[in-house]
Amino acid sequence: MTDEIVYFHSLSSPWAYLGGPQFHNIVEKHKLKVRLRPTTILEENGGIPLRTRPNARQEYQELELDRWRKRLDMPLVLRPAHYPANPEFSARMVIAADNLGWDAMRLSHALLRALWSEERDILDASVRVEVANAEGMDGARLLEMQDSAEIVALWEQSHAEASAAGVFGTPTYVYEGERFWGQDRLEFLDERLSERSAKS
């Protein structure tokens, strides 16, 4: 039986971008099935959008991002030209890819990389199409699907699931009902999964 992990993340989160490669490695290592659930900051659960936080907190986030980009050796612009970006449109494109059985996690990471490393405007539909095409997917088809009633409903369902699961910030990884918030908690997730493997 394949274990499942629910991956809640925002398509504008620098932390989801930084955690992408490590999370992918954990998924491969433990042979996990990923239930991809793009979402946003959930203010109803106490989430606070970055640009509404006091300057001291915004400045500290930049300090942490700088530490982590160096630690992980990943290119990241601290103040990208097109942030903040409404994550909904990218999220719906990722949901469409997932619905087709395509590698939605890869597309998700590519869109985050476009925003945080390449300083591309992912609110521009043509940019999202180009990113998807570069990943070997039919970007035009995904763009057409993202506005369909089915995909919009799945986006709303994803947000509702995040709210019900107690998610307030992203990325949040949920395994057997246990939440791991933030890419800096991926080691704890890996340990939890290794404990499960040792007992089976």
Backbone as a printed PyTorch tensor [residue, N CA C, xyz], in Angstrom:
tensor([[[  0.8380,  -1.1900,   0.0000],
         [  0.0000,   0.0000,   0.0000],
         [  0.8800,   1.2510,   0.0000]],

        [[  0.5940,   2.1930,  -0.8730],
         [  1.3720,   3.4230,  -0.9800],
         [  0.8370,   4.4690,  -0.0110]],

        [[  1.7470,   5.0260,   0.7810],
         [  1.3550,   6.0900,   1.7030],
         [  1.0530,   7.3630,   0.9270]],

        [[  0.1240,   8.1310,   1.4490],
         [ -0.2660,   9.3830,   0.7980],
         [  0.0820,  10.5620,   1.6820]],

        [[  0.5430,  11.6230,   1.0520],
         [  0.8000,  12.8640,   1.7540],
         [  0.0460,  13.9730,   1.0340]],

        [[ -0.5410,  14.8670,   1.7980],
         [ -1.2640,  15.9890,   1.2050],
         [ -0.3370,  17.1990,   1.2370]],

        [[ -0.1630,  17.8120,   0.0900],
         [  0.7680,  18.9250,  -0.0530],
         [ -0.0040,  20.2050,  -0.3460]],

        [[ -0.1470,  21.0330,   0.6870],
         [ -0.7960,  22.3350,   0.5380],
         [  0.2920,  23.3820,   0.3000]],

        [[  0.1510,  24.1380,  -0.7710],
         [  1.1470,  25.1710,  -1.0200],
         [  0.5760,  26.2750,  -1.8890]],

        [[  1.1620,  27.4500,  -1.7390],
         [  0.7630,  28.6070,  -2.5350],
         [  1.7090,  28.7590,  -3.7160]],

        [[  1.1570,  29.1170,  -4.8530],
         [  1.9650,  29.3360,  -6.0560],
         [  2.6050,  30.7180,  -6.0620]],

        [[  2.7300,  31.3150,  -4.8750],
         [  3.5200,  32.5390,  -4.7560],
         [  4.4910,  32.4420,  -3.5760]],

        [[  4.5820,  31.2700,  -2.9600],
         [  5.3840,  31.1050,  -1.7500],
         [  6.8490,  30.8370,  -2.0530]],

        [[  7.7640,  31.6710,  -1.5360],
         [  9.1810,  31.3880,  -1.7310],
         [  9.6090,  30.1290,  -0.9780]],

        [[  8.9020,  29.8390,   0.1080],
         [  9.2520,  28.6590,   0.9010],
         [  8.8550,  27.3770,   0.1780]],

        [[  7.7440,  27.4110,  -0.5470],
         [  7.3770,  26.2490,  -1.3660],
         [  8.4170,  26.0390,  -2.4600]],

        [[  8.8960,  27.1380,  -3.0210],
         [  9.9580,  27.0470,  -4.0380],
         [ 11.2260,  26.4380,  -3.4420]],

        [[ 11.6640,  26.9610,  -2.3030],
         [ 12.9020,  26.4690,  -1.6900],
         [ 12.7730,  25.0120,  -1.2440]],

        [[ 11.5800,  24.6160,  -0.8230],
         [ 11.3960,  23.2520,  -0.3470],
         [ 11.1460,  22.2360,  -1.4470]],

        [[ 10.9190,  22.7070,  -2.6710],
         [ 10.5410,  21.8010,  -3.7560],
         [ 11.4800,  20.6320,  -3.9780]],

        [[ 12.7760,  20.8600,  -4.1880],
         [ 13.6830,  19.7360,  -4.4570],
         [ 13.7680,  18.7290,  -3.3090]],

        [[ 13.8300,  19.2230,  -2.0660],
         [ 13.9120,  18.3130,  -0.9260],
         [ 12.6270,  17.5060,  -0.7790]],

        [[ 11.4870,  18.1600,  -0.9820],
         [ 10.2230,  17.4300,  -0.8920],
         [ 10.1540,  16.3570,  -1.9760]],

        [[ 10.5890,  16.6900,  -3.1740],
         [ 10.6130,  15.7040,  -4.2680],
         [ 11.4610,  14.4960,  -3.8630]],

        [[ 12.6200,  14.7450,  -3.2450],
         [ 13.4940,  13.6440,  -2.8260],
         [ 12.8240,  12.7730,  -1.7730]],

        [[ 12.0870,  13.4040,  -0.8540],
         [ 11.3870,  12.6430,   0.1780],
         [ 10.2840,  11.7830,  -0.4390]],

        [[  9.5780,  12.3490,  -1.3900],
         [  8.5210,  11.6050,  -2.0830],
         [  9.1080,  10.3750,  -2.7710]],

        [[ 10.2450,  10.5580,  -3.4500],
         [ 10.8980,   9.4400,  -4.1440],
         [ 11.4280,   8.4120,  -3.1400]],

        [[ 12.0600,   8.8910,  -2.0910],
         [ 12.6670,   8.0050,  -1.0890],
         [ 11.6360,   7.0910,  -0.4450]],

        [[ 10.4950,   7.6610,  -0.1010],
         [  9.4760,   6.8990,   0.6270],
         [  8.3460,   6.3970,  -0.2770]],

        [[  8.5090,   6.6240,  -1.5740],
         [  7.5190,   6.1540,  -2.5580],
         [  6.1020,   6.6020,  -2.1820]],

        [[  5.9650,   7.9010,  -2.0080],
         [  4.7000,   8.4720,  -1.5680],
         [  3.7970,   8.8280,  -2.7450]],

        [[  2.5150,   8.7480,  -2.5000],
         [  1.5420,   9.3290,  -3.4110],
         [  1.2340,  10.7290,  -2.8890]],

        [[  1.3250,  11.7220,  -3.7500],
         [  1.1120,  13.1030,  -3.3320],
         [ -0.2630,  13.5690,  -3.7840]],

        [[ -1.0400,  14.0730,  -2.8250],
         [ -2.3060,  14.7180,  -3.1600],
         [ -2.0280,  16.2160,  -3.1680]],

        [[ -1.9130,  16.7530,  -4.3620],
         [ -1.5250,  18.1500,  -4.5410],
         [ -2.7210,  19.0560,  -4.2850]],

        [[ -2.5540,  20.0170,  -3.3700],
         [ -3.6360,  20.9260,  -3.0320],
         [ -3.1180,  22.3660,  -2.9970]],

        [[ -3.0380,  23.0090,  -4.1650],
         [ -2.6520,  24.4280,  -4.1760],
         [ -3.6730,  25.2600,  -3.4040]],

        [[ -3.1800,  26.2460,  -2.6670],
         [ -4.0750,  27.0820,  -1.8770],
         [ -3.4570,  28.4630,  -1.7150]],

        [[ -3.9280,  29.2250,  -0.7600],
         [ -3.3930,  30.5520,  -0.4690],
         [ -3.1670,  30.6590,   1.0370]],

        [[ -2.6740,  31.8090,   1.4790],
         [ -2.6250,  32.0840,   2.9140],
         [ -4.0530,  32.0500,   3.4450]],

        [[ -4.2800,  31.2990,   4.5050],
         [ -5.6400,  31.1670,   5.0380],
         [ -5.8020,  32.0740,   6.2540]],

        [[ -6.3330,  33.2540,   5.9900],
         [ -6.4890,  34.2340,   7.0610],
         [ -7.4840,  33.7600,   8.1140]],

        [[ -8.4660,  32.9280,   7.7160],
         [ -9.4370,  32.4400,   8.6910],
         [ -8.7820,  31.5450,   9.7440]],

        [[ -7.5960,  30.9930,   9.4210],
         [ -6.8680,  30.1620,  10.3750],
         [ -5.6940,  30.8970,  11.0160]],

        [[ -5.6070,  32.1970,  10.7620],
         [ -4.5410,  32.9760,  11.3890],
         [ -3.3870,  33.3250,  10.4780]],

        [[ -3.4770,  32.9570,   9.1980],
         [ -2.4230,  33.3210,   8.2590],
         [ -2.4180,  34.8210,   7.9890]],

        [[ -1.2310,  35.3820,   7.8190],
         [ -1.1000,  36.8200,   7.5880],
         [ -0.2980,  37.0410,   6.3090]],

        [[ -0.9060,  37.5980,   5.2610],
         [ -0.1660,  37.8640,   4.0210],
         [  1.0740,  38.7140,   4.3020]],

        [[  2.1670,  38.3850,   3.6400],
         [  3.4520,  39.0150,   3.9290],
         [  3.3960,  40.5320,   3.8920]],

        [[  2.8200,  41.0960,   2.8520],
         [  2.8690,  42.5450,   2.6900],
         [  1.9670,  43.3070,   3.6600]],

        [[  1.1920,  42.5910,   4.4710],
         [  0.3930,  43.2580,   5.4990],
         [  1.0710,  43.1550,   6.8750]],

        [[  2.2090,  42.4740,   6.9370],
         [  2.9210,  42.3240,   8.2070],
         [  3.7570,  43.5690,   8.4900]],

        [[  4.0720,  43.8130,   9.7620],
         [  4.9490,  44.9430,  10.0900],
         [  6.2870,  44.8240,   9.3630]],

        [[  6.9210,  45.9700,   9.1140],
         [  8.1880,  45.9840,   8.3810],
         [  9.2400,  45.0990,   9.0230]],

        [[  9.2560,  45.0460,  10.3440],
         [ 10.2580,  44.2260,  11.0320],
         [ 10.1370,  42.7570,  10.6290]],

        [[  8.9060,  42.2670,  10.4880],
         [  8.7020,  40.8680,  10.0900],
         [  9.0420,  40.6570,   8.6250]],

        [[  8.7150,  41.6280,   7.7820],
         [  9.0580,  41.5090,   6.3720],
         [ 10.5740,  41.4990,   6.1800]],

        [[ 11.2540,  42.3460,   6.9290],
         [ 12.7160,  42.3930,   6.8300],
         [ 13.3430,  41.0960,   7.3320]],

        [[ 12.7460,  40.5350,   8.3880],
         [ 13.2930,  39.2770,   8.9030],
         [ 13.0760,  38.1380,   7.9140]],

        [[ 11.9490,  38.1620,   7.2230],
         [ 11.7390,  37.1150,   6.2110],
         [ 12.8300,  37.1690,   5.1570]],

        [[ 13.2000,  38.3810,   4.7360],
         [ 14.2710,  38.5020,   3.7460],
         [ 15.5810,  37.9360,   4.2830]],

        [[ 15.8450,  38.1710,   5.5550],
         [ 17.0540,  37.6240,   6.1650],
         [ 17.0390,  36.0990,   6.1280]],

        [[ 15.8920,  35.5140,   6.4600],
         [ 15.7610,  34.0580,   6.4440],
         [ 15.8460,  33.4980,   5.0220]],

        [[ 15.2130,  34.1880,   4.0790],
         [ 15.2920,  33.7360,   2.6930],
         [ 16.7340,  33.7430,   2.2050]],

        [[ 17.4710,  34.7690,   2.5940],
         [ 18.8760,  34.8430,   2.1960],
         [ 19.6680,  33.6860,   2.7970]],

        [[ 19.4130,  33.3740,   4.0530],
         [ 20.0990,  32.2420,   4.6910],
         [ 19.7990,  30.9350,   3.9690]],

        [[ 18.5090,  30.7390,   3.6790],
         [ 18.1030,  29.4610,   3.0940],
         [ 18.5390,  29.3280,   1.6380]],

        [[ 18.5300,  30.4070,   0.8800],
         [ 18.9740,  30.2770,  -0.5130],
         [ 20.4510,  29.9130,  -0.5560]],

        [[ 21.2260,  30.4220,   0.4040],
         [ 22.6460,  30.0630,   0.4790],
         [ 22.8160,  28.6300,   0.9660]],

        [[ 22.0420,  28.2640,   1.9950],
         [ 22.1440,  26.9000,   2.5400],
         [ 21.7970,  25.8560,   1.4810]],

        [[ 20.7540,  26.1320,   0.7080],
         [ 20.2810,  25.1720,  -0.2930],
         [ 20.9360,  25.3660,  -1.6490]],

        [[ 21.7150,  26.4280,  -1.7950],
         [ 22.3680,  26.7550,  -3.0600],
         [ 21.3420,  26.8260,  -4.1990]],

        [[ 20.2950,  27.6150,  -3.9320],
         [ 19.2440,  27.7970,  -4.9230],
         [ 19.1340,  29.2770,  -5.2730]],

        [[ 19.0310,  29.5970,  -6.5610],
         [ 18.8840,  31.0030,  -6.9530],
         [ 17.5270,  31.5450,  -6.5350]],

        [[ 17.5290,  32.6880,  -5.8600],
         [ 16.2890,  33.3080,  -5.4120],
         [ 16.5290,  34.8040,  -5.2730]],

        [[ 15.6230,  35.5880,  -5.8360],
         [ 15.6740,  37.0450,  -5.7290],
         [ 14.8560,  37.4490,  -4.5120]],

        [[ 15.4540,  38.2110,  -3.6060],
         [ 14.7620,  38.5400,  -2.3580],
         [ 13.5290,  39.4040,  -2.5770]],

        [[ 13.5960,  40.2990,  -3.5410],
         [ 12.4430,  41.1480,  -3.8620],
         [ 12.1640,  41.0630,  -5.3610]],

        [[ 11.5630,  39.9540,  -5.7920],
         [ 11.3260,  39.7840,  -7.2310],
         [ 10.3700,  40.8440,  -7.7760]],

        [[ 10.5610,  41.1640,  -9.0250],
         [  9.8300,  42.2670,  -9.6530],
         [  8.3200,  42.0670,  -9.6520]],

        [[  7.8700,  40.8120,  -9.6640],
         [  6.4320,  40.5590,  -9.8350],
         [  5.8030,  39.8850,  -8.6210]],

        [[  6.3660,  40.1770,  -7.4410],
         [  5.7750,  39.6930,  -6.1930],
         [  5.2710,  40.8950,  -5.3930]],

        [[  4.1000,  40.8040,  -4.7410],
         [  3.2470,  39.6160,  -4.6380],
         [  2.4470,  39.3550,  -5.9130]],

        [[  2.1880,  38.0840,  -6.1280],
         [  1.4270,  37.6660,  -7.3020],
         [  0.2450,  36.8130,  -6.8520]],

        [[ -0.9390,  37.1420,  -7.3300],
         [ -2.1150,  36.3310,  -7.0080],
         [ -1.8550,  34.8890,  -7.4620]],

        [[ -1.8390,  33.9270,  -6.5210],
         [ -1.4730,  32.5580,  -6.8950],
         [ -2.5920,  31.7610,  -7.5620]],

        [[ -3.7960,  32.3240,  -7.6280],
         [ -4.9390,  31.5210,  -8.0680],
         [ -4.7970,  31.0110,  -9.4950]],

        [[ -4.3360,  31.8670, -10.4080],
         [ -4.3050,  31.4680, -11.8190],
         [ -3.2640,  30.3690, -12.0680]],

        [[ -2.0990,  30.5210, -11.4530],
         [ -1.0950,  29.4660, -11.5580],
         [ -1.5970,  28.1860, -10.8950]],

        [[ -2.2600,  28.3490,  -9.7610],
         [ -2.7790,  27.1800,  -9.0430],
         [ -3.7800,  26.4080,  -9.8980]],

        [[ -4.6580,  27.1470, -10.5630],
         [ -5.6580,  26.4560, -11.3920],
         [ -5.0010,  25.7440, -12.5710]],

        [[ -3.9200,  26.3050, -13.0790],
         [ -3.2030,  25.6310, -14.1600],
         [ -2.5500,  24.3440, -13.6370]],

        [[ -2.0020,  24.4040, -12.4270],
         [ -1.3970,  23.2170, -11.8130],
         [ -2.4680,  22.1570, -11.5510]],

        [[ -3.6240,  22.5850, -11.0670],
         [ -4.7270,  21.6500, -10.8310],
         [ -5.1580,  20.9930, -12.1410]],

        [[ -5.1940,  21.7690, -13.2080],
         [ -5.5530,  21.2130, -14.5190],
         [ -4.5500,  20.1520, -14.9450]],

        [[ -3.2600,  20.4270, -14.7400],
         [ -2.2300,  19.4480, -15.0890],
         [ -2.3950,  18.1780, -14.2650]],

        [[ -2.6760,  18.3450, -12.9860],
         [ -2.8770,  17.1930, -12.1080],
         [ -4.0900,  16.3890, -12.5600]],

        [[ -5.1250,  17.0940, -12.9900],
         [ -6.3500,  16.4390, -13.4410],
         [ -6.1080,  15.5990, -14.6910]],

        [[ -5.1310,  16.0070, -15.4830],
         [ -4.7840,  15.2720, -16.7000],
         [ -3.7870,  14.1440, -16.4520]],

        [[ -3.3070,  14.0500, -15.2130],
         [ -2.3170,  13.0230, -14.8970],
         [ -0.9020,  13.4220, -15.2730]],

        [[ -0.6920,  14.7010, -15.5480],
         [  0.6410,  15.1970, -15.8740],
         [  1.4030,  15.4940, -14.5790]],

        [[  2.6900,  15.7810, -14.7050],
         [  3.5300,  16.0040, -13.5330],
         [  3.2840,  17.4100, -12.9760]],

        [[  2.2270,  17.5220, -12.1900],
         [  1.8110,  18.8270, -11.6720],
         [  2.8090,  19.3850, -10.6670]],

        [[  3.4940,  18.5180,  -9.9300],
         [  4.5040,  19.0080,  -8.9970],
         [  5.6520,  19.6850,  -9.7500]],

        [[  6.0380,  19.1110, -10.8550],
         [  7.1140,  19.7090, -11.6520],
         [  6.6900,  21.0600, -12.2110]],

        [[  5.4500,  21.1370, -12.6860],
         [  4.9380,  22.4050, -13.2020],
         [  4.8700,  23.4400, -12.0870]],

        [[  4.4100,  23.0290, -10.9180],
         [  4.3140,  23.9300,  -9.7860],
         [  5.6760,  24.5350,  -9.4610]],

        [[  6.6820,  23.6880,  -9.3960],
         [  8.0240,  24.1830,  -9.0660],
         [  8.5510,  25.1100, -10.1640]],

        [[  8.2480,  24.7840, -11.4100],
         [  8.7040,  25.6270, -12.5230],
         [  8.0730,  27.0150, -12.4630]],

        [[  6.8030,  27.0800, -12.0950],
         [  6.1270,  28.3800, -11.9690],
         [  6.7010,  29.1830, -10.8060]],

        [[  6.9800,  28.5040,  -9.6970],
         [  7.5980,  29.1910,  -8.5620],
         [  9.0070,  29.6730,  -8.9110]],

        [[  9.7370,  28.8500,  -9.6370],
         [ 11.0840,  29.2500, -10.0710],
         [ 11.0110,  30.4710, -10.9890]],

        [[ 10.0090,  30.4820, -11.8650],
         [  9.8400,  31.6210, -12.7760],
         [  9.6260,  32.9110, -12.0000]],

        [[  8.8520,  32.8320, -10.9140],
         [  8.5680,  34.0080, -10.0960],
         [  9.7640,  34.4220,  -9.2530]],

        [[ 10.3570,  33.4650,  -8.5290],
         [ 11.3410,  33.7800,  -7.4960],
         [ 12.7910,  33.7760,  -7.9610]],

        [[ 13.0670,  33.1240,  -9.0700],
         [ 14.4450,  33.0810,  -9.5570],
         [ 14.6180,  33.8350, -10.8670]],

        [[ 13.6320,  33.6930, -11.7620],
         [ 13.7580,  34.2770, -13.1030],
         [ 13.0610,  35.6310, -13.2250]],

        [[ 12.3500,  36.0420, -12.1710],
         [ 11.6290,  37.3270, -12.1370],
         [ 10.6850,  37.4980, -13.3300]],

        [[  9.9260,  36.4520, -13.5890],
         [  8.9360,  36.5010, -14.6570],
         [  7.5630,  36.7530, -14.0500]],

        [[  6.7040,  37.3510, -14.8210],
         [  5.3690,  37.7220, -14.3490],
         [  4.4080,  36.5620, -14.5960]],

        [[  4.2030,  35.7280, -13.5740],
         [  3.3510,  34.5540, -13.7680],
         [  1.8700,  34.9090, -13.7790]],

        [[  1.5340,  36.1740, -13.5430],
         [  0.1480,  36.5990, -13.7600],
         [ -0.1480,  36.7520, -15.2500]],

        [[  0.8830,  36.8590, -16.0460],
         [  0.7460,  36.9470, -17.4980],
         [  0.4970,  35.5470, -18.0440]],

        [[ -0.6590,  35.3520, -18.6540],
         [ -1.0350,  34.0200, -19.1430],
         [ -0.0120,  33.4650, -20.1170]],

        [[  0.5720,  34.3270, -20.9550],
         [  1.5480,  33.8430, -21.9290],
         [  2.8010,  33.3030, -21.2480]],

        [[  3.1540,  33.8840, -20.1070],
         [  4.3130,  33.3860, -19.3510],
         [  4.0080,  31.9970, -18.7970]],

        [[  2.8220,  31.8190, -18.2500],
         [  2.4620,  30.5090, -17.7190],
         [  2.4500,  29.4550, -18.8150]],

        [[  1.9690,  29.8230, -19.9730],
         [  1.9640,  28.8900, -21.1100],
         [  3.3910,  28.5160, -21.4810]],

        [[  4.2740,  29.5110, -21.5350],
         [  5.6750,  29.2550, -21.8810],
         [  6.3410,  28.3370, -20.8480]],

        [[  6.0550,  28.5770, -19.5790],
         [  6.6310,  27.7390, -18.5190],
         [  6.1540,  26.2970, -18.6730]],

        [[  4.8650,  26.1200, -18.8980],
         [  4.3230,  24.7620, -19.0680],
         [  4.9110,  24.0890, -20.3020]],

        [[  5.0080,  24.8190, -21.3870],
         [  5.5780,  24.2550, -22.6080],
         [  7.0180,  23.8030, -22.3880]],

        [[  7.7710,  24.6090, -21.6410],
         [  9.1710,  24.2750, -21.3740],
         [  9.2960,  22.9990, -20.5460]],

        [[  8.2460,  22.6560, -19.8220],
         [  8.2320,  21.4210, -19.0290],
         [  7.6460,  20.2560, -19.8190]],

        [[  7.4420,  20.4540, -21.1080],
         [  6.9480,  19.3860, -21.9630],
         [  5.4500,  19.1900, -21.9110]],

        [[  4.7340,  20.2010, -21.4380],
         [  3.2730,  20.1130, -21.3370],
         [  2.6270,  21.0570, -22.3400]],

        [[  1.3680,  20.8220, -22.6070],
         [  0.6080,  21.6610, -23.5310],
         [  0.0580,  22.8570, -22.7600]],

        [[  0.8250,  23.9430, -22.7580],
         [  0.4440,  25.1110, -21.9860],
         [ -0.8730,  25.7150, -22.4110]],

        [[ -1.1320,  25.7340, -23.7110],
         [ -2.3790,  26.3100, -24.2140],
         [ -3.5850,  25.5150, -23.7120]],

        [[ -3.4410,  24.2050, -23.6640],
         [ -4.5400,  23.3740, -23.1750],
         [ -4.7870,  23.6390, -21.6870]],

        [[ -3.7160,  23.7580, -20.9240],
         [ -3.8550,  24.0320, -19.4950],
         [ -4.4950,  25.4010, -19.2590]],

        [[ -4.1050,  26.3600, -20.0640],
         [ -4.6760,  27.7030, -19.9380],
         [ -6.1700,  27.6730, -20.2200]],

        [[ -6.5600,  26.9200, -21.2150],
         [ -7.9840,  26.8070, -21.5430],
         [ -8.7540,  26.1230, -20.4140]],

        [[ -8.1250,  25.1010, -19.8280],
         [ -8.7920,  24.3410, -18.7720],
         [ -8.9110,  25.1280, -17.4700]],

        [[ -7.9750,  26.0260, -17.1960],
         [ -7.9190,  26.6570, -15.8830],
         [ -9.1710,  27.4650, -15.5400]],

        [[ -9.9020,  27.9070, -16.5640],
         [-11.1040,  28.6970, -16.3190],
         [-12.3910,  27.8790, -16.4170]],

        [[-12.2500,  26.5750, -16.6020],
         [-13.4420,  25.7340, -16.6950],
         [-14.1040,  25.6160, -15.3270]],

        [[-15.3900,  25.3460, -15.3370],
         [-16.1360,  25.2190, -14.0820],
         [-15.5520,  24.1020, -13.2130]],

        [[-15.1040,  23.0260, -13.8420],
         [-14.5540,  21.8920, -13.0900],
         [-13.2910,  22.2850, -12.3410]],

        [[-12.3820,  22.9720, -13.0160],
         [-11.1140,  23.3370, -12.3850],
         [-11.3190,  24.4150, -11.3150]],

        [[-12.1940,  25.3720, -11.5880],
         [-12.4930,  26.4050, -10.5830],
         [-13.0750,  25.7490,  -9.3240]],

        [[-13.9540,  24.7620,  -9.5240],
         [-14.5450,  24.0590,  -8.3800],
         [-13.4750,  23.2970,  -7.5960]],

        [[-12.5140,  22.7000,  -8.3080],
         [-11.4290,  21.9800,  -7.6350],
         [-10.5290,  22.9380,  -6.8600]],

        [[-10.3120,  24.1330,  -7.4100],
         [ -9.5400,  25.1510,  -6.7050],
         [-10.2410,  25.5460,  -5.4010]],

        [[-11.5400,  25.7530,  -5.4680],
         [-12.3130,  26.1150,  -4.2740],
         [-12.3180,  24.9650,  -3.2630]],

        [[-12.3920,  23.7530,  -3.7710],
         [-12.3570,  22.5780,  -2.8930],
         [-11.0010,  22.4600,  -2.1960]],

        [[ -9.9310,  22.7490,  -2.9370],
         [ -8.5900,  22.6920,  -2.3780],
         [ -8.4490,  23.6660,  -1.2150]],

        [[ -8.9720,  24.8740,  -1.4030],
         [ -8.9170,  25.8760,  -0.3400],
         [ -9.7460,  25.4300,   0.8640]],

        [[-10.9080,  24.8500,   0.6100],
         [-11.7620,  24.3750,   1.7050],
         [-11.0790,  23.2560,   2.4870]],

        [[-10.3840,  22.3640,   1.7830],
         [ -9.6630,  21.2740,   2.4470],
         [ -8.5380,  21.8270,   3.3130]],

        [[ -7.8550,  22.8390,   2.7970],
         [ -6.7700,  23.4570,   3.5690],
         [ -7.3180,  24.0900,   4.8420]],

        [[ -8.4290,  24.7840,   4.7120],
         [ -9.0490,  25.4260,   5.8660],
         [ -9.4560,  24.3880,   6.9070]],

        [[-10.0760,  23.3140,   6.4520],
         [-10.5340,  22.2610,   7.3630],
         [ -9.3670,  21.5340,   8.0210]],

        [[ -8.2350,  21.4630,   7.3300],
         [ -7.0640,  20.7670,   7.8720],
         [ -6.2700,  21.6170,   8.8540]],

        [[ -6.6810,  22.8860,   9.0240],
         [ -5.9780,  23.7530,   9.9540],
         [ -4.7560,  24.4200,   9.3640]],

        [[ -4.6800,  24.4510,   8.0410],
         [ -3.5470,  25.1060,   7.3740],
         [ -3.7110,  26.6170,   7.4910]],

        [[ -2.6400,  27.3100,   7.7920],
         [ -2.6700,  28.7750,   7.8410],
         [ -1.5850,  29.3890,   6.9770]],

        [[ -0.5130,  28.6550,   6.7650],
         [  0.5740,  29.1230,   5.9050],
         [  1.0890,  27.9800,   5.0530]],

        [[  1.8550,  28.3160,   4.0390],
         [  2.3390,  27.2670,   3.1480],
         [  3.8400,  27.4150,   2.9270]],

        [[  4.4940,  26.2890,   2.6100],
         [  3.9020,  24.9720,   2.3760],
         [  3.5760,  24.2470,   3.6840]],

        [[  2.5220,  23.4650,   3.6360],
         [  2.1690,  22.5780,   4.7430],
         [  1.9990,  21.1780,   4.1760]],

        [[  2.6730,  20.2370,   4.8060],
         [  2.6320,  18.8310,   4.3960],
         [  1.8630,  18.0720,   5.4680]],

        [[  0.8670,  17.2970,   5.0700],
         [  0.0350,  16.5860,   6.0450],
         [  0.1540,  15.0880,   5.7930]],

        [[  0.6260,  14.3830,   6.8240],
         [  0.7610,  12.9300,   6.7410],
         [  0.0080,  12.3050,   7.9080]],

        [[ -0.9630,  11.4740,   7.5800],
         [ -1.8000,  10.8070,   8.5860],
         [ -2.3610,  11.8210,   9.5890]],

        [[ -2.7850,  12.9620,   9.0690],
         [ -3.4030,  13.9870,   9.8940],
         [ -2.4260,  14.8860,  10.6250]],

        [[ -1.1350,  14.5940,  10.5590],
         [ -0.1240,  15.4050,  11.2430],
         [  0.4190,  16.4590,  10.2860]],

        [[  0.4050,  17.7140,  10.7320],
         [  0.8580,  18.8230,   9.9010],
         [  2.3430,  19.1240,  10.1120]],

        [[  2.9920,  19.4400,   9.0110],
         [  4.3740,  19.9030,   9.0370],
         [  4.3900,  21.2040,   8.2320]],

        [[  4.5110,  22.3320,   8.9340],
         [  4.4120,  23.6310,   8.2740],
         [  5.8000,  24.1870,   7.9900]],

        [[  6.0400,  24.4820,   6.7320],
         [  7.2840,  25.1320,   6.3410],
         [  8.3070,  24.1550,   5.8030]],

        [[  9.0730,  24.6090,   4.8170],
         [ 10.0830,  23.7390,   4.2320],
         [ 11.1820,  23.3810,   5.2320]],

        [[ 11.3130,  24.1540,   6.2920],
         [ 12.3070,  23.8390,   7.3170],
         [ 11.8450,  22.7100,   8.2330]],

        [[ 10.6370,  22.1860,   8.0080],
         [ 10.1490,  21.0370,   8.7790],
         [ 10.2230,  19.7380,   7.9730]],

        [[ 10.8220,  19.7980,   6.8070],
         [ 10.8760,  18.6050,   5.9650],
         [ 11.7160,  17.4930,   6.5980]],

        [[ 12.7190,  17.8450,   7.3880],
         [ 13.5040,  16.8190,   8.0790],
         [ 12.6320,  16.0570,   9.0730]],

        [[ 11.7350,  16.7770,   9.7460],
         [ 10.8200,  16.1130,  10.6770],
         [  9.8790,  15.1680,   9.9210]],

        [[  9.4280,  15.6110,   8.7640],
         [  8.5680,  14.7590,   7.9410],
         [  9.3160,  13.5060,   7.5080]],

        [[ 10.5480,  13.6720,   7.0800],
         [ 11.3670,  12.5410,   6.6530],
         [ 11.5560,  11.5560,   7.8080]],

        [[ 11.8180,  12.0840,   8.9960],
         [ 11.9850,  11.2220,  10.1670],
         [ 10.7010,  10.4640,  10.4840]],

        [[  9.5790,  11.1570,  10.3860],
         [  8.2760,  10.5180,  10.6620],
         [  8.0240,   9.3730,   9.6860]],

        [[  8.3330,   9.6020,   8.4390],
         [  8.1380,   8.5700,   7.4270],
         [  9.1050,   7.4050,   7.6180]],

        [[ 10.3250,   7.7080,   8.0460],
         [ 11.3110,   6.6450,   8.2960],
         [ 10.8870,   5.7850,   9.4800]],

        [[ 10.2880,   6.4170,  10.5030],
         [  9.7760,   5.6510,  11.6500],
         [  8.6850,   4.6860,  11.1860]],

        [[  7.8230,   5.1640,  10.3030],
         [  6.7560,   4.3060,   9.7690],
         [  7.3560,   3.1300,   9.0320]],

        [[  8.3880,   3.3920,   8.2280],
         [  9.0150,   2.3150,   7.4520],
         [  9.6590,   1.2840,   8.3630]],

        [[ 10.2700,   1.7360,   9.4610],
         [ 10.9480,   0.8240,  10.3770],
         [  9.9680,  -0.0990,  11.0770]],

        [[  8.7450,   0.3670,  11.2660],
         [  7.7430,  -0.4460,  11.9750],
         [  7.0180,  -1.4240,  11.0520]],

        [[  7.0810,  -1.1600,   9.7440],
         [  6.3220,  -2.0150,   8.8080],
         [  7.1240,  -3.2320,   8.3720]]])
